[in-house]
């Protein structure tokens, strides 16, 4: 080989090696971020402590077979937990599941300065509660890279890192370990899901909330009324749609699974229409411990759930399996949010306008299905599909069908088909809840016609 040919060969080899190195680093950059982050928000501060501790065990056991995924768990054991547990504690703790049960519990996550924050969340969430001086401090030490503000280096000036931590504690972006905790609150949820998005980024996110649920209803109106009877006399705190919506602002996942009772009503769906791409919700009671998370994780590879819709179907199938095993009379639904929900609400309103408020209130009670007395306001709700069918049959109007956004339903009861709507028969209950109900987005979206129908049904005068 001539000297010139040898040089050419050496250069070609160098180019090939450089290309290989570039390819390796490019591949690392593409695969360094996992496909999924799974985040579990478990409220064990009330009567579900044993069930939530079992859920933590299921999550740890099931996650062992996951590839390219982060698994983060928030578990609140309440101020005075009575159930025994290995490495027991009071109040909430956060865990990154990276190994066995003992290893996970002995290394709880300590919230600190975010590693990196998505651009929109950095501007609209992290900086929002800061003073101008504090905001400038963060802008100096976080650099925008590929859509995320990254903490570039530890500051050399004494105390600046502590100053940033103190600012986030004051604004509420980070939790203060010395302050009283309230798990069923939008502030606590926002802090946890922000920690997840800041420190465990992924291509897709699936969030799970487990505890007690009340759908659109908060219970405030019952407490406020001196003559009212409490619709949910249990001392347990319960999630409702508005608390969840507020807790997920700027933290919206691909999939939101609500392992909570009584959440699948059209009012809650509309309230959460921007909170996730897919919703998995129960219309009636769900198993007290939710679904079997170990089974869910072990079923994911078989479901080929790299895409959000496939993953959402896997979560739904796991929820349906848990409902079957519980032998409860209820239903779970898989919902795709987006324009189809708005179209349904528009068509639903048109049906009501066409039929007329008075004719709707005169529908025969036996022509639609009223939910059983499951707790909360369940006995004041009716099955949405049966109501639309009754309105169409008795008034001759054309009505919508929720199938446009309701991807799948699984029911173990002849009385429920996947979604409910508030249509109270108790005038006293309605009058106590009217103001809260009137403030829902759903009421505004129907142009006031649904409120008009309920008012007529319960004898309120109209202009």
mmCIF file with all atom_site columns, C-alpha atoms in Angstrom, residues 127-317:
data_model
loop_
_atom_site.group_PDB
_atom_site.id
_atom_site.type_symbol
_atom_site.label_atom_id
_atom_site.label_alt_id
_atom_site.label_comp_id
_atom_site.label_asym_id
_atom_site.label_entity_id
_atom_site.label_seq_id
_atom_site.pdbx_PDB_ins_code
_atom_site.Cartn_x
_atom_site.Cartn_y
_atom_site.Cartn_z
_atom_site.occupancy
_atom_site.B_iso_or_equiv
_atom_site.pdbx_formal_charge
_atom_site.auth_seq_id
_atom_site.auth_comp_id
_atom_site.auth_asym_id
_atom_site.auth_atom_id
_atom_site.pdbx_PDB_model_num
ATOM 1   C CA . UNK A 1 127 ? -41.785 31.069 38.400 1.00 0.00 ? 127 UNK A CA 1
ATOM 2   C CA . UNK A 1 128 ? -45.422 32.000 38.951 1.00 0.00 ? 128 UNK A CA 1
ATOM 3   C CA . UNK A 1 129 ? -45.299 32.126 42.751 1.00 0.00 ? 129 UNK A CA 1
ATOM 4   C CA . UNK A 1 130 ? -41.887 33.800 43.026 1.00 0.00 ? 130 UNK A CA 1
ATOM 5   C CA . UNK A 1 131 ? -40.949 37.406 43.606 1.00 0.00 ? 131 UNK A CA 1
ATOM 6   C CA . UNK A 1 132 ? -39.164 39.245 40.804 1.00 0.00 ? 132 UNK A CA 1
ATOM 7   C CA . UNK A 1 133 ? -35.802 38.919 42.573 1.00 0.00 ? 133 UNK A CA 1
ATOM 8   C CA . UNK A 1 134 ? -36.283 35.197 43.180 1.00 0.00 ? 134 UNK A CA 1
ATOM 9   C CA . UNK A 1 135 ? -37.368 34.667 39.560 1.00 0.00 ? 135 UNK A CA 1
ATOM 10  C CA . UNK A 1 136 ? -34.183 36.336 38.301 1.00 0.00 ? 136 UNK A CA 1
ATOM 11  C CA . UNK A 1 137 ? -32.136 34.066 40.544 1.00 0.00 ? 137 UNK A CA 1
ATOM 12  C CA . UNK A 1 138 ? -33.672 30.986 38.886 1.00 0.00 ? 138 UNK A CA 1
ATOM 13  C CA . UNK A 1 139 ? -33.295 32.438 35.400 1.00 0.00 ? 139 UNK A CA 1
ATOM 14  C CA . UNK A 1 140 ? -29.571 32.857 36.024 1.00 0.00 ? 140 UNK A CA 1
ATOM 15  C CA . UNK A 1 141 ? -28.990 29.269 37.113 1.00 0.00 ? 141 UNK A CA 1
ATOM 16  C CA . UNK A 1 142 ? -31.308 27.406 34.720 1.00 0.00 ? 142 UNK A CA 1
ATOM 17  C CA . UNK A 1 143 ? -30.473 27.195 31.014 1.00 0.00 ? 143 UNK A CA 1
ATOM 18  C CA . UNK A 1 144 ? -32.967 26.379 28.262 1.00 0.00 ? 144 UNK A CA 1
ATOM 19  C CA . UNK A 1 145 ? -31.935 23.208 26.422 1.00 0.00 ? 145 UNK A CA 1
ATOM 20  C CA . UNK A 1 146 ? -34.205 21.340 24.030 1.00 0.00 ? 146 UNK A CA 1
ATOM 21  C CA . UNK A 1 147 ? -37.409 22.596 25.578 1.00 0.00 ? 147 UNK A CA 1
ATOM 22  C CA . UNK A 1 148 ? -36.353 22.178 29.233 1.00 0.00 ? 148 UNK A CA 1
ATOM 23  C CA . UNK A 1 149 ? -34.763 24.580 31.691 1.00 0.00 ? 149 UNK A CA 1
ATOM 24  C CA . UNK A 1 150 ? -31.813 22.660 33.136 1.00 0.00 ? 150 UNK A CA 1
ATOM 25  C CA . UNK A 1 151 ? -30.018 23.394 36.401 1.00 0.00 ? 151 UNK A CA 1
ATOM 26  C CA . UNK A 1 152 ? -26.596 23.966 34.883 1.00 0.00 ? 152 UNK A CA 1
ATOM 27  C CA . UNK A 1 153 ? -24.312 23.980 37.908 1.00 0.00 ? 153 UNK A CA 1
ATOM 28  C CA . UNK A 1 154 ? -24.158 24.596 41.609 1.00 0.00 ? 154 UNK A CA 1
ATOM 29  C CA . UNK A 1 155 ? -23.843 28.264 42.259 1.00 0.00 ? 155 UNK A CA 1
ATOM 30  C CA . UNK A 1 156 ? -20.531 29.502 43.566 1.00 0.00 ? 156 UNK A CA 1
ATOM 31  C CA . UNK A 1 157 ? -22.013 32.366 45.572 1.00 0.00 ? 157 UNK A CA 1
ATOM 32  C CA . UNK A 1 158 ? -22.599 31.277 49.180 1.00 0.00 ? 158 UNK A CA 1
ATOM 33  C CA . UNK A 1 159 ? -26.194 30.593 50.076 1.00 0.00 ? 159 UNK A CA 1
ATOM 34  C CA . UNK A 1 160 ? -27.751 30.999 46.621 1.00 0.00 ? 160 UNK A CA 1
ATOM 35  C CA . UNK A 1 161 ? -28.790 27.357 46.349 1.00 0.00 ? 161 UNK A CA 1
ATOM 36  C CA . UNK A 1 162 ? -30.360 27.628 49.804 1.00 0.00 ? 162 UNK A CA 1
ATOM 37  C CA . UNK A 1 163 ? -32.031 30.853 48.708 1.00 0.00 ? 163 UNK A CA 1
ATOM 38  C CA . UNK A 1 164 ? -33.608 29.099 45.716 1.00 0.00 ? 164 UNK A CA 1
ATOM 39  C CA . UNK A 1 165 ? -34.805 26.249 47.914 1.00 0.00 ? 165 UNK A CA 1
ATOM 40  C CA . UNK A 1 166 ? -36.286 28.719 50.390 1.00 0.00 ? 166 UNK A CA 1
ATOM 41  C CA . UNK A 1 167 ? -38.063 30.557 47.557 1.00 0.00 ? 167 UNK A CA 1
ATOM 42  C CA . UNK A 1 168 ? -39.686 27.343 46.292 1.00 0.00 ? 168 UNK A CA 1
ATOM 43  C CA . UNK A 1 169 ? -40.780 26.466 49.832 1.00 0.00 ? 169 UNK A CA 1
ATOM 44  C CA . UNK A 1 170 ? -42.353 29.904 50.276 1.00 0.00 ? 170 UNK A CA 1
ATOM 45  C CA . UNK A 1 171 ? -44.157 29.726 46.952 1.00 0.00 ? 171 UNK A CA 1
ATOM 46  C CA . UNK A 1 172 ? -45.460 26.222 47.657 1.00 0.00 ? 172 UNK A CA 1
ATOM 47  C CA . UNK A 1 173 ? -43.718 24.627 44.678 1.00 0.00 ? 173 UNK A CA 1
ATOM 48  C CA . UNK A 1 174 ? -41.839 22.339 47.088 1.00 0.00 ? 174 UNK A CA 1
ATOM 49  C CA . UNK A 1 175 ? -43.357 20.777 50.184 1.00 0.00 ? 175 UNK A CA 1
ATOM 50  C CA . UNK A 1 176 ? -42.212 21.866 53.615 1.00 0.00 ? 176 UNK A CA 1
ATOM 51  C CA . UNK A 1 177 ? -41.534 18.711 55.688 1.00 0.00 ? 177 UNK A CA 1
ATOM 52  C CA . UNK A 1 178 ? -42.306 20.659 58.869 1.00 0.00 ? 178 UNK A CA 1
ATOM 53  C CA . UNK A 1 179 ? -45.703 21.932 57.686 1.00 0.00 ? 179 UNK A CA 1
ATOM 54  C CA . UNK A 1 180 ? -48.992 20.018 58.140 1.00 0.00 ? 180 UNK A CA 1
ATOM 55  C CA . UNK A 1 181 ? -49.829 17.937 55.082 1.00 0.00 ? 181 UNK A CA 1
ATOM 56  C CA . UNK A 1 182 ? -53.171 17.645 53.313 1.00 0.00 ? 182 UNK A CA 1
ATOM 57  C CA . UNK A 1 183 ? -53.067 14.959 50.636 1.00 0.00 ? 183 UNK A CA 1
ATOM 58  C CA . UNK A 1 184 ? -56.538 15.622 49.212 1.00 0.00 ? 184 UNK A CA 1
ATOM 59  C CA . UNK A 1 185 ? -55.650 19.089 47.974 1.00 0.00 ? 185 UNK A CA 1
ATOM 60  C CA . UNK A 1 186 ? -54.621 20.538 44.611 1.00 0.00 ? 186 UNK A CA 1
ATOM 61  C CA . UNK A 1 187 ? -51.485 22.045 46.161 1.00 0.00 ? 187 UNK A CA 1
ATOM 62  C CA . UNK A 1 188 ? -50.173 18.686 47.394 1.00 0.00 ? 188 UNK A CA 1
ATOM 63  C CA . UNK A 1 189 ? -50.984 16.987 44.099 1.00 0.00 ? 189 UNK A CA 1
ATOM 64  C CA . UNK A 1 190 ? -49.287 19.750 42.115 1.00 0.00 ? 190 UNK A CA 1
ATOM 65  C CA . UNK A 1 191 ? -46.129 19.475 44.229 1.00 0.00 ? 191 UNK A CA 1
ATOM 66  C CA . UNK A 1 192 ? -45.898 15.714 43.767 1.00 0.00 ? 192 UNK A CA 1
ATOM 67  C CA . UNK A 1 193 ? -46.590 15.640 40.040 1.00 0.00 ? 193 UNK A CA 1
ATOM 68  C CA . UNK A 1 194 ? -44.203 18.583 39.537 1.00 0.00 ? 194 UNK A CA 1
ATOM 69  C CA . UNK A 1 195 ? -41.492 16.609 41.320 1.00 0.00 ? 195 UNK A CA 1
ATOM 70  C CA . UNK A 1 196 ? -42.214 13.712 38.976 1.00 0.00 ? 196 UNK A CA 1
ATOM 71  C CA . UNK A 1 197 ? -42.052 15.818 35.811 1.00 0.00 ? 197 UNK A CA 1
ATOM 72  C CA . UNK A 1 198 ? -38.932 17.708 36.944 1.00 0.00 ? 198 UNK A CA 1
ATOM 73  C CA . UNK A 1 199 ? -36.838 14.759 38.065 1.00 0.00 ? 199 UNK A CA 1
ATOM 74  C CA . UNK A 1 200 ? -38.118 11.721 36.145 1.00 0.00 ? 200 UNK A CA 1
ATOM 75  C CA . UNK A 1 201 ? -38.788 12.893 32.576 1.00 0.00 ? 201 UNK A CA 1
ATOM 76  C CA . UNK A 1 202 ? -40.140 10.459 29.993 1.00 0.00 ? 202 UNK A CA 1
ATOM 77  C CA . UNK A 1 203 ? -41.772 10.456 26.593 1.00 0.00 ? 203 UNK A CA 1
ATOM 78  C CA . UNK A 1 204 ? -45.117 9.627  28.176 1.00 0.00 ? 204 UNK A CA 1
ATOM 79  C CA . UNK A 1 205 ? -46.687 9.845  31.625 1.00 0.00 ? 205 UNK A CA 1
ATOM 80  C CA . UNK A 1 206 ? -49.357 7.744  33.348 1.00 0.00 ? 206 UNK A CA 1
ATOM 81  C CA . UNK A 1 207 ? -50.688 9.071  36.647 1.00 0.00 ? 207 UNK A CA 1
ATOM 82  C CA . UNK A 1 208 ? -52.784 7.061  39.112 1.00 0.00 ? 208 UNK A CA 1
ATOM 83  C CA . UNK A 1 209 ? -54.784 8.538  42.005 1.00 0.00 ? 209 UNK A CA 1
ATOM 84  C CA . UNK A 1 210 ? -56.190 6.150  44.614 1.00 0.00 ? 210 UNK A CA 1
ATOM 85  C CA . UNK A 1 211 ? -58.425 6.949  47.571 1.00 0.00 ? 211 UNK A CA 1
ATOM 86  C CA . UNK A 1 212 ? -62.045 7.987  48.064 1.00 0.00 ? 212 UNK A CA 1
ATOM 87  C CA . UNK A 1 213 ? -63.946 9.802  45.309 1.00 0.00 ? 213 UNK A CA 1
ATOM 88  C CA . UNK A 1 214 ? -67.098 11.907 44.983 1.00 0.00 ? 214 UNK A CA 1
ATOM 89  C CA . UNK A 1 215 ? -67.214 12.796 41.276 1.00 0.00 ? 215 UNK A CA 1
ATOM 90  C CA . UNK A 1 216 ? -68.134 16.446 40.647 1.00 0.00 ? 216 UNK A CA 1
ATOM 91  C CA . UNK A 1 217 ? -69.393 16.886 44.221 1.00 0.00 ? 217 UNK A CA 1
ATOM 92  C CA . UNK A 1 218 ? -67.170 18.412 46.917 1.00 0.00 ? 218 UNK A CA 1
ATOM 93  C CA . UNK A 1 219 ? -69.443 18.018 49.934 1.00 0.00 ? 219 UNK A CA 1
ATOM 94  C CA . UNK A 1 220 ? -68.952 21.681 50.917 1.00 0.00 ? 220 UNK A CA 1
ATOM 95  C CA . UNK A 1 221 ? -72.585 22.563 50.296 1.00 0.00 ? 221 UNK A CA 1
ATOM 96  C CA . UNK A 1 222 ? -73.768 19.878 52.720 1.00 0.00 ? 222 UNK A CA 1
ATOM 97  C CA . UNK A 1 223 ? -71.448 21.083 55.463 1.00 0.00 ? 223 UNK A CA 1
ATOM 98  C CA . UNK A 1 224 ? -72.454 24.704 54.888 1.00 0.00 ? 224 UNK A CA 1
ATOM 99  C CA . UNK A 1 225 ? -76.196 24.124 55.217 1.00 0.00 ? 225 UNK A CA 1
ATOM 100 C CA . UNK A 1 226 ? -77.411 24.067 58.842 1.00 0.00 ? 226 UNK A CA 1
ATOM 101 C CA . UNK A 1 227 ? -80.503 22.067 57.939 1.00 0.00 ? 227 UNK A CA 1
ATOM 102 C CA . UNK A 1 228 ? -78.710 19.771 55.517 1.00 0.00 ? 228 UNK A CA 1
ATOM 103 C CA . UNK A 1 229 ? -77.979 16.104 55.902 1.00 0.00 ? 229 UNK A CA 1
ATOM 104 C CA . UNK A 1 230 ? -74.446 15.090 55.086 1.00 0.00 ? 230 UNK A CA 1
ATOM 105 C CA . UNK A 1 231 ? -74.395 13.110 51.843 1.00 0.00 ? 231 UNK A CA 1
ATOM 106 C CA . UNK A 1 232 ? -71.013 11.637 52.742 1.00 0.00 ? 232 UNK A CA 1
ATOM 107 C CA . UNK A 1 233 ? -70.860 11.337 56.554 1.00 0.00 ? 233 UNK A CA 1
ATOM 108 C CA . UNK A 1 234 ? -67.547 9.440  56.477 1.00 0.00 ? 234 UNK A CA 1
ATOM 109 C CA . UNK A 1 235 ? -64.606 11.269 58.105 1.00 0.00 ? 235 UNK A CA 1
ATOM 110 C CA . UNK A 1 236 ? -62.444 10.319 55.112 1.00 0.00 ? 236 UNK A CA 1
ATOM 111 C CA . UNK A 1 237 ? -61.378 13.087 52.747 1.00 0.00 ? 237 UNK A CA 1
ATOM 112 C CA . UNK A 1 238 ? -62.547 12.491 49.185 1.00 0.00 ? 238 UNK A CA 1
ATOM 113 C CA . UNK A 1 239 ? -61.183 13.632 45.832 1.00 0.00 ? 239 UNK A CA 1
ATOM 114 C CA . UNK A 1 240 ? -63.486 15.418 43.425 1.00 0.00 ? 240 UNK A CA 1
ATOM 115 C CA . UNK A 1 241 ? -63.030 16.470 39.817 1.00 0.00 ? 241 UNK A CA 1
ATOM 116 C CA . UNK A 1 242 ? -62.205 20.112 40.509 1.00 0.00 ? 242 UNK A CA 1
ATOM 117 C CA . UNK A 1 243 ? -59.483 19.267 43.052 1.00 0.00 ? 243 UNK A CA 1
ATOM 118 C CA . UNK A 1 244 ? -57.903 16.873 40.544 1.00 0.00 ? 244 UNK A CA 1
ATOM 119 C CA . UNK A 1 245 ? -58.167 19.368 37.686 1.00 0.00 ? 245 UNK A CA 1
ATOM 120 C CA . UNK A 1 246 ? -56.442 22.080 39.690 1.00 0.00 ? 246 UNK A CA 1
ATOM 121 C CA . UNK A 1 247 ? -53.789 19.665 40.926 1.00 0.00 ? 247 UNK A CA 1
ATOM 122 C CA . UNK A 1 248 ? -52.836 18.725 37.364 1.00 0.00 ? 248 UNK A CA 1
ATOM 123 C CA . UNK A 1 249 ? -52.585 22.199 35.825 1.00 0.00 ? 249 UNK A CA 1
ATOM 124 C CA . UNK A 1 250 ? -49.332 22.274 33.797 1.00 0.00 ? 250 UNK A CA 1
ATOM 125 C CA . UNK A 1 251 ? -48.704 18.640 34.829 1.00 0.00 ? 251 UNK A CA 1
ATOM 126 C CA . UNK A 1 252 ? -51.244 16.934 32.568 1.00 0.00 ? 252 UNK A CA 1
ATOM 127 C CA . UNK A 1 253 ? -50.273 13.295 31.783 1.00 0.00 ? 253 UNK A CA 1
ATOM 128 C CA . UNK A 1 254 ? -51.043 11.151 28.761 1.00 0.00 ? 254 UNK A CA 1
ATOM 129 C CA . UNK A 1 255 ? -53.146 8.833  30.943 1.00 0.00 ? 255 UNK A CA 1
ATOM 130 C CA . UNK A 1 256 ? -55.000 9.607  34.155 1.00 0.00 ? 256 UNK A CA 1
ATOM 131 C CA . UNK A 1 257 ? -56.386 6.603  36.021 1.00 0.00 ? 257 UNK A CA 1
ATOM 132 C CA . UNK A 1 258 ? -58.730 7.428  38.899 1.00 0.00 ? 258 UNK A CA 1
ATOM 133 C CA . UNK A 1 259 ? -58.948 4.464  41.241 1.00 0.00 ? 259 UNK A CA 1
ATOM 134 C CA . UNK A 1 260 ? -61.689 6.355  43.054 1.00 0.00 ? 260 UNK A CA 1
ATOM 135 C CA . UNK A 1 261 ? -65.398 5.633  43.437 1.00 0.00 ? 261 UNK A CA 1
ATOM 136 C CA . UNK A 1 262 ? -68.145 7.610  41.703 1.00 0.00 ? 262 UNK A CA 1
ATOM 137 C CA . UNK A 1 263 ? -65.952 9.567  39.263 1.00 0.00 ? 263 UNK A CA 1
ATOM 138 C CA . UNK A 1 264 ? -67.419 8.625  35.863 1.00 0.00 ? 264 UNK A CA 1
ATOM 139 C CA . UNK A 1 265 ? -70.109 11.256 35.519 1.00 0.00 ? 265 UNK A CA 1
ATOM 140 C CA . UNK A 1 266 ? -70.357 13.545 32.510 1.00 0.00 ? 266 UNK A CA 1
ATOM 141 C CA . UNK A 1 267 ? -69.837 16.584 34.736 1.00 0.00 ? 267 UNK A CA 1
ATOM 142 C CA . UNK A 1 268 ? -66.454 15.266 35.947 1.00 0.00 ? 268 UNK A CA 1
ATOM 143 C CA . UNK A 1 269 ? -65.433 14.176 32.456 1.00 0.00 ? 269 UNK A CA 1
ATOM 144 C CA . UNK A 1 270 ? -66.077 17.679 31.177 1.00 0.00 ? 270 UNK A CA 1
ATOM 145 C CA . UNK A 1 271 ? -64.203 19.170 34.144 1.00 0.00 ? 271 UNK A CA 1
ATOM 146 C CA . UNK A 1 272 ? -61.182 16.961 33.359 1.00 0.00 ? 272 UNK A CA 1
ATOM 147 C CA . UNK A 1 273 ? -61.336 17.235 29.563 1.00 0.00 ? 273 UNK A CA 1
ATOM 148 C CA . UNK A 1 274 ? -57.971 19.085 29.454 1.00 0.00 ? 274 UNK A CA 1
ATOM 149 C CA . UNK A 1 275 ? -56.298 17.150 32.278 1.00 0.00 ? 275 UNK A CA 1
ATOM 150 C CA . UNK A 1 276 ? -55.134 14.094 30.285 1.00 0.00 ? 276 UNK A CA 1
ATOM 151 C CA . UNK A 1 277 ? -55.429 12.529 26.847 1.00 0.00 ? 277 UNK A CA 1
ATOM 152 C CA . UNK A 1 278 ? -57.055 9.397  28.278 1.00 0.00 ? 278 UNK A CA 1
ATOM 153 C CA . UNK A 1 279 ? -59.167 8.952  31.408 1.00 0.00 ? 279 UNK A CA 1
ATOM 154 C CA . UNK A 1 280 ? -59.901 5.661  33.179 1.00 0.00 ? 280 UNK A CA 1
ATOM 155 C CA . UNK A 1 281 ? -62.780 6.167  35.629 1.00 0.00 ? 281 UNK A CA 1
ATOM 156 C CA . UNK A 1 282 ? -65.305 4.186  37.655 1.00 0.00 ? 282 UNK A CA 1
ATOM 157 C CA . UNK A 1 283 ? -69.009 5.036  37.467 1.00 0.00 ? 283 UNK A CA 1
ATOM 158 C CA . UNK A 1 284 ? -69.942 3.445  40.783 1.00 0.00 ? 284 UNK A CA 1
ATOM 159 C CA . UNK A 1 285 ? -67.983 1.855  43.628 1.00 0.00 ? 285 UNK A CA 1
ATOM 160 C CA . UNK A 1 286 ? -64.554 0.421  42.853 1.00 0.00 ? 286 UNK A CA 1
ATOM 161 C CA . UNK A 1 287 ? -62.561 -2.103 44.907 1.00 0.00 ? 287 UNK A CA 1
ATOM 162 C CA . UNK A 1 288 ? -61.291 -0.383 48.054 1.00 0.00 ? 288 UNK A CA 1
ATOM 163 C CA . UNK A 1 289 ? -57.703 -0.998 46.990 1.00 0.00 ? 289 UNK A CA 1
ATOM 164 C CA . UNK A 1 290 ? -58.275 -0.087 43.361 1.00 0.00 ? 290 UNK A CA 1
ATOM 165 C CA . UNK A 1 291 ? -56.791 -2.418 40.776 1.00 0.00 ? 291 UNK A CA 1
ATOM 166 C CA . UNK A 1 292 ? -53.978 -4.930 41.149 1.00 0.00 ? 292 UNK A CA 1
ATOM 167 C CA . UNK A 1 293 ? -50.915 -2.895 40.144 1.00 0.00 ? 293 UNK A CA 1
ATOM 168 C CA . UNK A 1 294 ? -48.643 -5.925 40.090 1.00 0.00 ? 294 UNK A CA 1
ATOM 169 C CA . UNK A 1 295 ? -50.941 -7.509 37.523 1.00 0.00 ? 295 UNK A CA 1
ATOM 170 C CA . UNK A 1 296 ? -51.043 -4.251 35.550 1.00 0.00 ? 296 UNK A CA 1
ATOM 171 C CA . UNK A 1 297 ? -47.270 -4.008 35.276 1.00 0.00 ? 297 UNK A CA 1
ATOM 172 C CA . UNK A 1 298 ? -46.878 -7.649 34.352 1.00 0.00 ? 298 UNK A CA 1
ATOM 173 C CA . UNK A 1 299 ? -49.532 -7.338 31.650 1.00 0.00 ? 299 UNK A CA 1
ATOM 174 C CA . UNK A 1 300 ? -47.984 -4.298 29.976 1.00 0.00 ? 300 UNK A CA 1
ATOM 175 C CA . UNK A 1 301 ? -45.410 -6.150 27.805 1.00 0.00 ? 301 UNK A CA 1
ATOM 176 C CA . UNK A 1 302 ? -48.144 -8.447 26.520 1.00 0.00 ? 302 UNK A CA 1
ATOM 177 C CA . UNK A 1 303 ? -50.228 -5.404 25.600 1.00 0.00 ? 303 UNK A CA 1
ATOM 178 C CA . UNK A 1 304 ? -47.419 -3.913 23.483 1.00 0.00 ? 304 UNK A CA 1
ATOM 179 C CA . UNK A 1 305 ? -48.181 -0.615 25.194 1.00 0.00 ? 305 UNK A CA 1
ATOM 180 C CA . UNK A 1 306 ? -45.457 1.656  23.823 1.00 0.00 ? 306 UNK A CA 1
ATOM 181 C CA . UNK A 1 307 ? -48.158 4.002  22.469 1.00 0.00 ? 307 UNK A CA 1
ATOM 182 C CA . UNK A 1 308 ? -50.420 5.974  24.831 1.00 0.00 ? 308 UNK A CA 1
ATOM 183 C CA . UNK A 1 309 ? -53.669 4.480  23.521 1.00 0.00 ? 309 UNK A CA 1
ATOM 184 C CA . UNK A 1 310 ? -52.344 0.931  23.876 1.00 0.00 ? 310 UNK A CA 1
ATOM 185 C CA . UNK A 1 311 ? -51.161 1.726  27.402 1.00 0.00 ? 311 UNK A CA 1
ATOM 186 C CA . UNK A 1 312 ? -54.523 3.287  28.224 1.00 0.00 ? 312 UNK A CA 1
ATOM 187 C CA . UNK A 1 313 ? -56.276 0.135  27.045 1.00 0.00 ? 313 UNK A CA 1
ATOM 188 C CA . UNK A 1 314 ? -53.972 -1.953 29.251 1.00 0.00 ? 314 UNK A CA 1
ATOM 189 C CA . UNK A 1 315 ? -54.818 0.201  32.282 1.00 0.00 ? 315 UNK A CA 1
ATOM 190 C CA . UNK A 1 316 ? -58.527 -0.049 31.463 1.00 0.00 ? 316 UNK A CA 1
ATOM 191 C CA . UNK A 1 317 ? -58.313 -3.837 31.091 1.00 0.00 ? 317 UNK A CA 1
#
